[in-house]
Amino acid sequence: MVGLLLPAALGIFIGLALFFPYFRKLFFLKQEASNIPNGSMGWPFIGETIGFLMPHKSNSIGSFLDNHCSRYGRVFKSHLFGYPTIVSCDHELNTFILQNEGKLFQSSYPKPVLDILGKLSMMIVTGDLHKKLRNVAVGFISEFRLRPDLFCHLDKMSISVMKSFQQQRQVGFCKEAKKYTMSVMLKYVLDIEPEDPLAPQILEDFLTFMKGFVSIPLYFPGSPYAKAVKARARLTSTLGDIIKGKEESGAEIKKGDFLYEILRKGNINDEEKVSVAIDILLAGYETTAELLALVVYYIGKSPSVLDQLKEEHQALKRRKKDGEPLTLEDYKQMKFTSNVISESLRCGNLAKYFHRKALQDVEFKGL
Ligand code: HEM
């Protein structure tokens, strides 16, 4: 959610988020070419995309950015995802870009990314359509966190997942976290229970979708990119059927349900409903699962943090009556827990980059 992400993204050099503004000057290289930051355009067509996408540890910016920043500075030119690009790891410039969203810059994803996300994705659309879809998503997110059963349900699900770990000699935590967050999102967005046969199928499609999202965008049979485009099409059809089925069933739709939100904001068509559902499921499950994995990773390295977390949780338990469910108010009181989450978000690297296009020539600090 944007409110969540910005504080982390603005910690740029520590938080490791990146922006990709497409300065128009780069498309018109004859204009004041000397003002373009240093850098390398790499190979024809693929530019430096392969180096940029090389996997690296989540608590580092990776060797590509390390090398480029030390060679060219925190703002450099490159050629990524088929386009000339300015890469900024500069806190001030990134703040400037975000503050001028819709004025000097707008969200703009390269065509291959667009083919995966879909033309109605909130990360792609701009202007009034973006406002309309965002309104639905934000309406749902703010209602859903107030649902009285949410924290109690999350608590029960976490305990049951942790119990299942006890029977295993080794746990692939990030994978398990993804199953957990997908179950939560499916329950609250589409009212699908974890044991529903559709749940693992939808998770599988999202996993394929994400692999292709961060892969070289080459469409040939069997490539991660081609698999992702197909997975997206399957998700569109599965979620479309589910939403239609729910709408036609006449079953009670509660406040805080995604369906309540899309029906209340009546001016949203079937294609847009499915696209918002995919956006929310994707945005909510992938980032949250990776954040959980990062938190566990950092806690594993700091026994004193673990002790302080236990202390905070046990103190909360002592204040509650036996069997009394966990609530939003309890969650708000867990100050240390919340700091641990924020610090993991700041030190880890969840949203490595996002794309922006310059709407007119932009000068920043003489560049
Ligand atoms: C640690 C957790 C999260 C991180 C790091 C994160 C990161 C991001 C980033 C970087 C973007 C901006 C992409 C762009 O503008 O190009 C974004 C947008 C968005 N996120 Fe999150 N996110 C997180 C959690 C969530 C959750 C839990 C939800 C919903 C349940 C969510 C819903 C959204 C939505 C709807 C957008 C699109 C907003 C718009 O275009 O106006 N995010 N997120």
Short mmCIF file of C-alpha atoms and ligand atoms in Angstrom, two decimals:
data_model
loop_
_atom_site.label_atom_id
_atom_site.label_comp_id
_atom_site.label_asym_id
_atom_site.label_seq_id
_atom_site.Cartn_x
_atom_site.Cartn_y
_atom_site.Cartn_z
CA MET A 1 0.00 0.00 0.00
CA VAL A 2 1.43 3.32 -0.90
CA GLY A 3 1.23 4.74 2.61
CA LEU A 4 3.22 1.77 3.80
CA LEU A 5 5.78 1.80 1.13
CA LEU A 6 6.81 5.42 0.88
CA PRO A 7 8.65 5.80 4.17
CA ALA A 8 10.70 2.75 3.26
CA ALA A 9 11.27 3.77 -0.32
CA LEU A 10 12.38 7.21 0.69
CA GLY A 11 15.17 5.73 2.77
CA ILE A 12 16.55 5.01 -0.67
CA PHE A 13 20.14 4.19 -0.08
CA ILE A 14 19.38 2.09 2.94
CA GLY A 15 15.88 1.10 1.89
CA LEU A 16 17.13 0.17 -1.55
CA ALA A 17 14.13 1.17 -3.58
CA LEU A 18 14.74 2.53 -7.07
CA PHE A 19 12.89 4.59 -9.57
CA PHE A 20 13.11 4.50 -13.30
CA PRO A 21 12.19 7.86 -14.69
CA TYR A 22 12.27 8.02 -18.46
CA PHE A 23 13.68 11.46 -19.06
CA ARG A 24 12.52 12.69 -22.42
CA LYS A 25 15.98 14.00 -23.09
CA LEU A 26 17.04 10.42 -23.54
CA PHE A 27 14.60 9.96 -26.38
CA PHE A 28 15.93 13.09 -28.04
CA LEU A 29 19.61 12.55 -27.52
CA LYS A 30 20.52 15.36 -29.88
CA GLN A 31 19.21 17.87 -27.31
CA GLU A 32 21.88 18.91 -24.82
CA ALA A 33 23.37 15.42 -24.78
CA SER A 34 26.01 16.60 -22.34
CA ASN A 35 23.36 16.98 -19.61
CA ILE A 36 22.54 13.30 -19.58
CA PRO A 37 24.06 11.46 -16.61
CA ASN A 38 27.00 9.13 -17.24
CA GLY A 39 26.37 5.46 -17.70
CA SER A 40 26.35 2.70 -20.25
CA MET A 41 23.70 1.67 -22.78
CA GLY A 42 25.00 -1.95 -22.84
CA TRP A 43 24.18 -4.31 -25.70
CA PRO A 44 21.82 -3.47 -28.57
CA PHE A 45 18.17 -4.04 -27.58
CA ILE A 46 18.77 -5.94 -24.30
CA GLY A 47 20.98 -3.12 -23.02
CA GLU A 48 21.91 -3.91 -19.41
CA THR A 49 18.70 -5.75 -18.49
CA ILE A 50 20.37 -9.10 -17.78
CA GLY A 51 22.88 -7.57 -15.35
CA PHE A 52 20.16 -5.55 -13.68
CA LEU A 53 17.92 -8.59 -13.13
CA MET A 54 20.72 -10.81 -11.74
CA PRO A 55 19.50 -12.31 -8.45
CA HIS A 56 21.17 -10.99 -5.30
CA LYS A 57 20.62 -11.08 -1.55
CA SER A 58 17.61 -9.12 -0.35
CA ASN A 59 19.68 -7.21 2.20
CA SER A 60 21.94 -5.73 -0.49
CA ILE A 61 21.43 -3.65 -3.61
CA GLY A 62 23.29 -6.25 -5.68
CA SER A 63 26.53 -6.00 -7.63
CA PHE A 64 24.95 -4.29 -10.68
CA LEU A 65 23.84 -1.23 -8.72
CA ASP A 66 26.90 -1.32 -6.47
CA ASN A 67 29.24 -1.21 -9.47
CA HIS A 68 27.22 1.33 -11.43
CA CYS A 69 26.80 3.70 -8.48
CA SER A 70 30.51 3.65 -7.69
CA ARG A 71 31.45 4.10 -11.36
CA TYR A 72 28.85 6.67 -12.47
CA GLY A 73 27.25 8.05 -9.30
CA ARG A 74 23.78 7.47 -7.84
CA VAL A 75 22.03 8.70 -10.96
CA PHE A 76 23.13 7.08 -14.19
CA LYS A 77 21.86 6.29 -17.65
CA SER A 78 21.27 2.77 -18.83
CA HIS A 79 19.14 0.74 -21.22
CA LEU A 80 16.64 -1.52 -19.46
CA PHE A 81 13.60 -3.57 -20.53
CA GLY A 82 14.07 -2.35 -24.10
CA TYR A 83 14.18 1.40 -23.33
CA PRO A 84 16.77 4.09 -22.63
CA THR A 85 16.44 4.74 -18.90
CA ILE A 86 17.73 6.96 -16.15
CA VAL A 87 18.26 4.97 -12.96
CA SER A 88 18.09 6.95 -9.74
CA CYS A 89 19.28 5.63 -6.37
CA ASP A 90 19.35 9.21 -5.12
CA HIS A 91 17.10 9.96 -2.18
CA GLU A 92 16.53 13.62 -3.12
CA LEU A 93 15.77 12.92 -6.77
CA ASN A 94 13.43 10.06 -5.84
CA THR A 95 11.56 12.32 -3.42
CA PHE A 96 11.33 14.96 -6.12
CA ILE A 97 9.92 12.42 -8.59
CA LEU A 98 7.27 11.20 -6.15
CA GLN A 99 6.30 14.73 -5.18
CA ASN A 100 5.76 15.57 -8.84
CA GLU A 101 3.67 12.49 -9.65
CA GLY A 102 1.05 13.45 -12.23
CA LYS A 103 2.79 16.79 -12.92
CA LEU A 104 6.33 16.13 -14.21
CA PHE A 105 6.24 12.33 -13.98
CA GLN A 106 3.75 9.53 -14.34
CA SER A 107 3.76 5.81 -13.86
CA SER A 108 4.80 4.10 -17.07
CA TYR A 109 5.81 0.49 -17.36
CA PRO A 110 7.61 -0.95 -20.41
CA LYS A 111 5.42 -2.88 -22.87
CA PRO A 112 6.57 -6.38 -21.75
CA VAL A 113 5.69 -5.57 -18.11
CA LEU A 114 2.37 -4.16 -19.28
CA ASP A 115 1.59 -7.46 -21.06
CA ILE A 116 2.05 -9.28 -17.75
CA LEU A 117 0.28 -6.82 -15.46
CA GLY A 118 -2.62 -6.23 -17.84
CA LYS A 119 -3.71 -2.93 -19.37
CA LEU A 120 -6.02 -2.09 -16.44
CA SER A 121 -3.48 -2.69 -13.67
CA MET A 122 -3.29 0.19 -11.18
CA MET A 123 0.44 0.34 -11.80
CA ILE A 124 -0.25 1.07 -15.48
CA VAL A 125 -3.35 3.23 -15.74
CA THR A 126 -3.22 6.98 -15.12
CA GLY A 127 -5.62 9.91 -14.63
CA ASP A 128 -9.31 9.37 -13.83
CA LEU A 129 -9.24 5.62 -14.43
CA HIS A 130 -6.38 5.28 -11.95
CA LYS A 131 -8.31 7.38 -9.42
CA LYS A 132 -11.43 5.23 -9.85
CA LEU A 133 -9.64 1.88 -9.45
CA ARG A 134 -7.47 3.15 -6.60
CA ASN A 135 -10.57 4.36 -4.83
CA VAL A 136 -12.01 0.83 -4.89
CA ALA A 137 -8.72 -0.69 -3.65
CA VAL A 138 -8.21 1.89 -0.89
CA GLY A 139 -11.90 1.60 0.15
CA PHE A 140 -11.50 -2.16 0.50
CA ILE A 141 -8.15 -1.98 2.33
CA SER A 142 -9.36 0.57 4.88
CA GLU A 143 -12.62 -1.31 5.60
CA PHE A 144 -11.00 -4.73 5.70
CA ARG A 145 -8.49 -3.84 8.44
CA LEU A 146 -11.44 -2.82 10.65
CA ARG A 147 -13.22 -6.16 10.33
CA PRO A 148 -13.79 -7.37 13.88
CA ASP A 149 -12.85 -10.98 13.04
CA LEU A 150 -9.61 -10.13 11.17
CA PHE A 151 -6.98 -10.24 13.93
CA CYS A 152 -8.53 -13.19 15.67
CA HIS A 153 -8.58 -15.08 12.36
CA LEU A 154 -4.98 -14.13 11.53
CA ASP A 155 -3.91 -15.24 15.00
CA LYS A 156 -5.60 -18.64 14.62
CA MET A 157 -4.15 -19.16 11.13
CA SER A 158 -0.62 -18.26 12.27
CA ILE A 159 -0.82 -20.67 15.20
CA SER A 160 -2.05 -23.45 12.94
CA VAL A 161 0.76 -22.81 10.39
CA MET A 162 3.38 -22.79 13.15
CA LYS A 163 1.97 -26.04 14.57
CA SER A 164 2.38 -27.63 11.13
CA PHE A 165 6.08 -26.62 11.22
CA GLN A 166 6.59 -28.78 14.29
CA GLN A 167 6.12 -31.94 12.20
CA GLN A 168 8.75 -30.87 9.65
CA ARG A 169 12.53 -31.20 10.01
CA GLN A 170 13.12 -28.22 7.74
CA VAL A 171 10.82 -25.38 6.70
CA GLY A 172 11.12 -23.28 3.53
CA PHE A 173 9.82 -20.23 5.36
CA CYS A 174 9.29 -17.84 2.44
CA LYS A 175 7.29 -20.50 0.54
CA GLU A 176 5.15 -21.20 3.61
CA ALA A 177 4.68 -17.46 4.19
CA LYS A 178 3.41 -17.09 0.63
CA LYS A 179 0.85 -19.88 1.17
CA TYR A 180 -0.22 -18.19 4.40
CA THR A 181 -0.62 -14.67 2.99
CA MET A 182 -2.35 -15.98 -0.13
CA SER A 183 -4.83 -17.87 2.08
CA VAL A 184 -5.52 -14.66 4.02
CA MET A 185 -5.97 -12.58 0.87
CA LEU A 186 -8.19 -15.17 -0.82
CA LYS A 187 -10.39 -15.42 2.26
CA TYR A 188 -10.82 -11.67 2.61
CA VAL A 189 -10.90 -10.66 -1.05
CA LEU A 190 -12.89 -13.52 -2.57
CA ASP A 191 -14.24 -15.43 0.43
CA ILE A 192 -12.30 -18.55 -0.60
CA GLU A 193 -11.27 -20.85 2.26
CA PRO A 194 -7.71 -22.29 2.34
CA GLU A 195 -9.04 -25.84 1.85
CA ASP A 196 -10.88 -24.88 -1.37
CA PRO A 197 -9.21 -26.71 -4.34
CA LEU A 198 -9.03 -23.37 -6.17
CA ALA A 199 -6.67 -21.89 -3.53
CA PRO A 200 -3.46 -23.84 -4.46
CA GLN A 201 -4.22 -23.38 -8.17
CA ILE A 202 -4.49 -19.59 -7.77
CA LEU A 203 -1.32 -19.49 -5.66
CA GLU A 204 0.56 -21.51 -8.32
CA ASP A 205 -0.53 -19.06 -11.02
CA PHE A 206 0.56 -16.06 -8.94
CA LEU A 207 3.97 -17.68 -8.30
CA THR A 208 4.44 -18.24 -12.06
CA PHE A 209 3.23 -14.71 -12.71
CA MET A 210 5.80 -13.21 -10.28
CA LYS A 211 8.69 -15.27 -11.68
CA GLY A 212 7.95 -13.89 -15.14
CA PHE A 213 7.50 -10.37 -13.84
CA VAL A 214 11.16 -10.21 -12.78
CA SER A 215 12.56 -12.18 -15.74
CA ILE A 216 14.02 -11.23 -19.11
CA PRO A 217 10.93 -10.31 -21.13
CA LEU A 218 11.42 -12.77 -24.02
CA TYR A 219 8.32 -14.51 -25.30
CA PHE A 220 9.16 -18.03 -26.49
CA PRO A 221 7.52 -21.33 -25.50
CA GLY A 222 8.52 -22.28 -21.96
CA SER A 223 10.24 -18.98 -21.08
CA PRO A 224 9.36 -17.61 -17.60
CA TYR A 225 7.96 -14.53 -19.31
CA ALA A 226 5.65 -16.52 -21.63
CA LYS A 227 4.52 -18.69 -18.69
CA ALA A 228 3.70 -15.54 -16.72
CA VAL A 229 1.60 -14.04 -19.51
CA LYS A 230 -0.36 -17.33 -19.68
CA ALA A 231 -0.70 -17.50 -15.88
CA ARG A 232 -2.12 -13.97 -15.91
CA ALA A 233 -4.70 -14.98 -18.52
CA ARG A 234 -5.70 -18.01 -16.40
CA LEU A 235 -6.00 -15.83 -13.29
CA THR A 236 -8.21 -13.39 -15.18
CA SER A 237 -10.55 -16.18 -16.20
CA THR A 238 -10.59 -17.94 -12.78
CA LEU A 239 -11.16 -14.73 -10.80
CA GLY A 240 -13.71 -13.51 -13.33
CA ASP A 241 -15.74 -16.73 -12.85
CA ILE A 242 -15.47 -16.48 -9.04
CA ILE A 243 -16.63 -12.85 -8.94
CA LYS A 244 -19.51 -13.53 -11.32
CA GLY A 245 -20.54 -16.60 -9.33
CA LYS A 246 -20.56 -14.60 -6.07
CA GLU A 247 -22.52 -11.76 -7.62
CA GLU A 248 -25.14 -14.12 -9.05
CA SER A 249 -25.42 -16.34 -5.95
CA GLY A 250 -27.27 -13.65 -4.02
CA ALA A 251 -25.30 -14.63 -0.89
CA GLU A 252 -24.95 -12.00 1.85
CA ILE A 253 -22.12 -9.55 1.13
CA LYS A 254 -20.65 -8.01 4.29
CA LYS A 255 -19.09 -4.56 4.74
CA GLY A 256 -15.32 -5.01 4.41
CA ASP A 257 -15.77 -7.64 1.66
CA PHE A 258 -14.16 -6.85 -1.66
CA LEU A 259 -17.48 -7.54 -3.39
CA TYR A 260 -19.20 -5.02 -1.14
CA GLU A 261 -16.69 -2.42 -2.30
CA ILE A 262 -16.97 -3.18 -6.02
CA LEU A 263 -20.76 -3.31 -5.92
CA ARG A 264 -21.00 -0.12 -3.86
CA LYS A 265 -18.81 1.73 -6.37
CA GLY A 266 -21.25 0.70 -9.08
CA ASN A 267 -19.45 2.30 -12.05
CA ILE A 268 -16.81 -0.41 -12.40
CA ASN A 269 -17.12 -2.93 -15.23
CA ASP A 270 -16.39 -6.68 -15.13
CA GLU A 271 -12.89 -6.38 -16.60
CA GLU A 272 -11.98 -3.67 -14.09
CA LYS A 273 -13.32 -5.74 -11.16
CA VAL A 274 -11.08 -8.67 -12.08
CA SER A 275 -8.08 -6.40 -12.60
CA VAL A 276 -8.49 -4.72 -9.19
CA ALA A 277 -8.90 -8.15 -7.57
CA ILE A 278 -5.64 -9.35 -9.18
CA ASP A 279 -3.86 -6.13 -8.13
CA ILE A 280 -4.95 -6.44 -4.51
CA LEU A 281 -4.19 -10.15 -4.26
CA LEU A 282 -0.78 -9.68 -5.84
CA ALA A 283 0.13 -6.53 -3.92
CA GLY A 284 -1.08 -7.93 -0.61
CA TYR A 285 0.30 -11.47 -0.67
CA GLU A 286 3.74 -11.26 -2.29
CA THR A 287 5.12 -8.21 -0.43
CA THR A 288 3.69 -9.26 2.94
CA ALA A 289 5.10 -12.80 2.64
CA GLU A 290 8.54 -11.49 1.71
CA LEU A 291 8.42 -9.01 4.57
CA LEU A 292 7.55 -11.85 6.98
CA ALA A 293 10.54 -13.81 5.67
CA LEU A 294 12.81 -10.77 6.12
CA VAL A 295 11.57 -10.22 9.68
CA VAL A 296 12.32 -13.86 10.54
CA TYR A 297 15.75 -13.57 8.89
CA TYR A 298 16.70 -10.47 10.89
CA ILE A 299 15.28 -11.81 14.17
CA GLY A 300 17.33 -14.97 13.63
CA LYS A 301 20.44 -12.78 13.70
CA SER A 302 19.47 -10.89 16.82
CA PRO A 303 18.56 -12.95 19.93
CA SER A 304 18.03 -9.81 22.02
CA VAL A 305 15.33 -8.63 19.60
CA LEU A 306 13.64 -12.01 19.87
CA ASP A 307 13.68 -11.73 23.69
CA GLN A 308 12.15 -8.25 23.60
CA LEU A 309 9.46 -9.41 21.15
CA LYS A 310 8.56 -12.32 23.42
CA GLU A 311 8.38 -9.97 26.38
CA GLU A 312 6.00 -7.63 24.54
CA HIS A 313 3.74 -10.48 23.38
CA GLN A 314 3.68 -12.17 26.79
CA ALA A 315 2.83 -8.89 28.52
CA LEU A 316 -0.10 -8.47 26.12
CA LYS A 317 -1.23 -12.04 26.79
CA ARG A 318 -1.15 -11.41 30.55
CA ARG A 319 -3.44 -8.38 30.11
CA LYS A 320 -6.05 -10.43 28.22
CA LYS A 321 -8.57 -12.88 29.63
CA ASP A 322 -8.23 -16.55 28.69
CA GLY A 323 -9.49 -17.14 25.14
CA GLU A 324 -10.12 -13.41 24.52
CA PRO A 325 -9.47 -12.79 20.81
CA LEU A 326 -6.70 -10.57 19.45
CA THR A 327 -7.92 -7.19 18.19
CA LEU A 328 -6.73 -4.21 16.13
CA GLU A 329 -6.28 -2.29 19.43
CA ASP A 330 -3.93 -5.02 20.75
CA TYR A 331 -1.96 -4.84 17.54
CA LYS A 332 -1.60 -1.06 17.86
CA GLN A 333 -0.13 -1.51 21.35
CA MET A 334 2.69 -3.72 20.06
CA LYS A 335 5.09 -0.83 19.55
CA PHE A 336 8.30 -2.85 19.57
CA THR A 337 6.84 -5.43 17.15
CA SER A 338 5.82 -2.64 14.84
CA ASN A 339 9.35 -1.14 15.00
CA VAL A 340 10.88 -4.51 14.14
CA ILE A 341 8.61 -4.73 11.08
CA SER A 342 9.47 -1.17 9.96
CA GLU A 343 13.18 -1.75 10.45
CA SER A 344 13.06 -4.97 8.40
CA LEU A 345 11.22 -3.05 5.69
CA ARG A 346 13.91 -0.36 5.75
CA CYS A 347 16.90 -2.73 5.73
CA GLY A 348 15.45 -5.27 3.31
CA ASN A 349 14.76 -4.87 -0.33
CA LEU A 350 11.12 -5.62 -1.05
CA ALA A 351 10.30 -3.23 -3.86
CA LYS A 352 13.59 -2.89 -5.65
CA TYR A 353 12.45 -0.55 -8.35
CA PHE A 354 9.53 1.07 -10.01
CA HIS A 355 9.09 2.93 -13.24
CA ARG A 356 8.24 6.55 -13.95
CA LYS A 357 8.16 8.50 -17.21
CA ALA A 358 9.09 12.19 -17.43
CA LEU A 359 6.24 14.11 -19.06
CA GLN A 360 8.52 16.96 -20.08
CA ASP A 361 12.22 17.78 -20.02
CA VAL A 362 13.33 17.71 -16.42
CA GLU A 363 16.45 19.27 -14.95
CA PHE A 364 17.65 18.28 -11.52
CA LYS A 365 20.87 19.54 -9.96
CA GLY A 366 22.32 20.50 -13.32
CA LEU A 367 21.49 17.18 -15.00
C1 HEM B 1 5.57 -4.52 2.77
C2 HEM B 1 4.56 -4.44 2.05
C3 HEM B 1 4.41 -3.65 0.76
C4 HEM B 1 5.33 -3.06 -0.07
C5 HEM B 1 6.84 -2.98 0.09
C6 HEM B 1 4.60 -2.48 -1.18
C7 HEM B 1 5.16 -1.81 -2.26
C8 HEM B 1 4.46 -1.16 -3.23
C9 HEM B 1 5.03 -0.33 -4.30
C10 HEM B 1 6.52 -0.11 -4.51
C11 HEM B 1 4.01 0.18 -5.02
C12 HEM B 1 4.10 1.23 -6.15
C13 HEM B 1 4.29 0.73 -7.52
C14 HEM B 1 4.30 1.92 -8.49
O1 HEM B 1 3.73 2.98 -8.21
O2 HEM B 1 4.87 1.79 -9.58
C15 HEM B 1 2.77 -0.32 -4.44
C16 HEM B 1 1.52 -0.03 -4.91
C17 HEM B 1 0.36 -0.59 -4.42
N1 HEM B 1 0.24 -1.44 -3.33
FE1 HEM B 1 1.72 -2.00 -2.09
N2 HEM B 1 3.25 -2.74 -0.99
C18 HEM B 1 3.10 -3.45 0.18
C19 HEM B 1 1.93 -3.95 0.73
C20 HEM B 1 0.69 -3.82 0.17
C21 HEM B 1 -0.54 -4.42 0.66
C22 HEM B 1 -0.63 -5.30 1.92
C23 HEM B 1 -1.55 -4.06 -0.19
C24 HEM B 1 -3.03 -4.41 -0.17
C25 HEM B 1 -3.63 -5.23 0.57
C26 HEM B 1 -0.96 -3.21 -1.21
C27 HEM B 1 -1.66 -2.62 -2.24
C28 HEM B 1 -1.09 -1.78 -3.20
C29 HEM B 1 -1.87 -1.13 -4.24
C30 HEM B 1 -3.39 -1.25 -4.44
C31 HEM B 1 -0.95 -0.40 -5.02
C32 HEM B 1 -1.27 0.49 -6.25
C33 HEM B 1 -1.50 1.90 -5.76
C34 HEM B 1 -1.63 2.90 -6.90
O3 HEM B 1 -1.26 2.63 -8.05
O4 HEM B 1 -2.09 4.01 -6.61
N3 HEM B 1 0.39 -3.09 -0.96
N4 HEM B 1 3.08 -1.12 -3.35
#
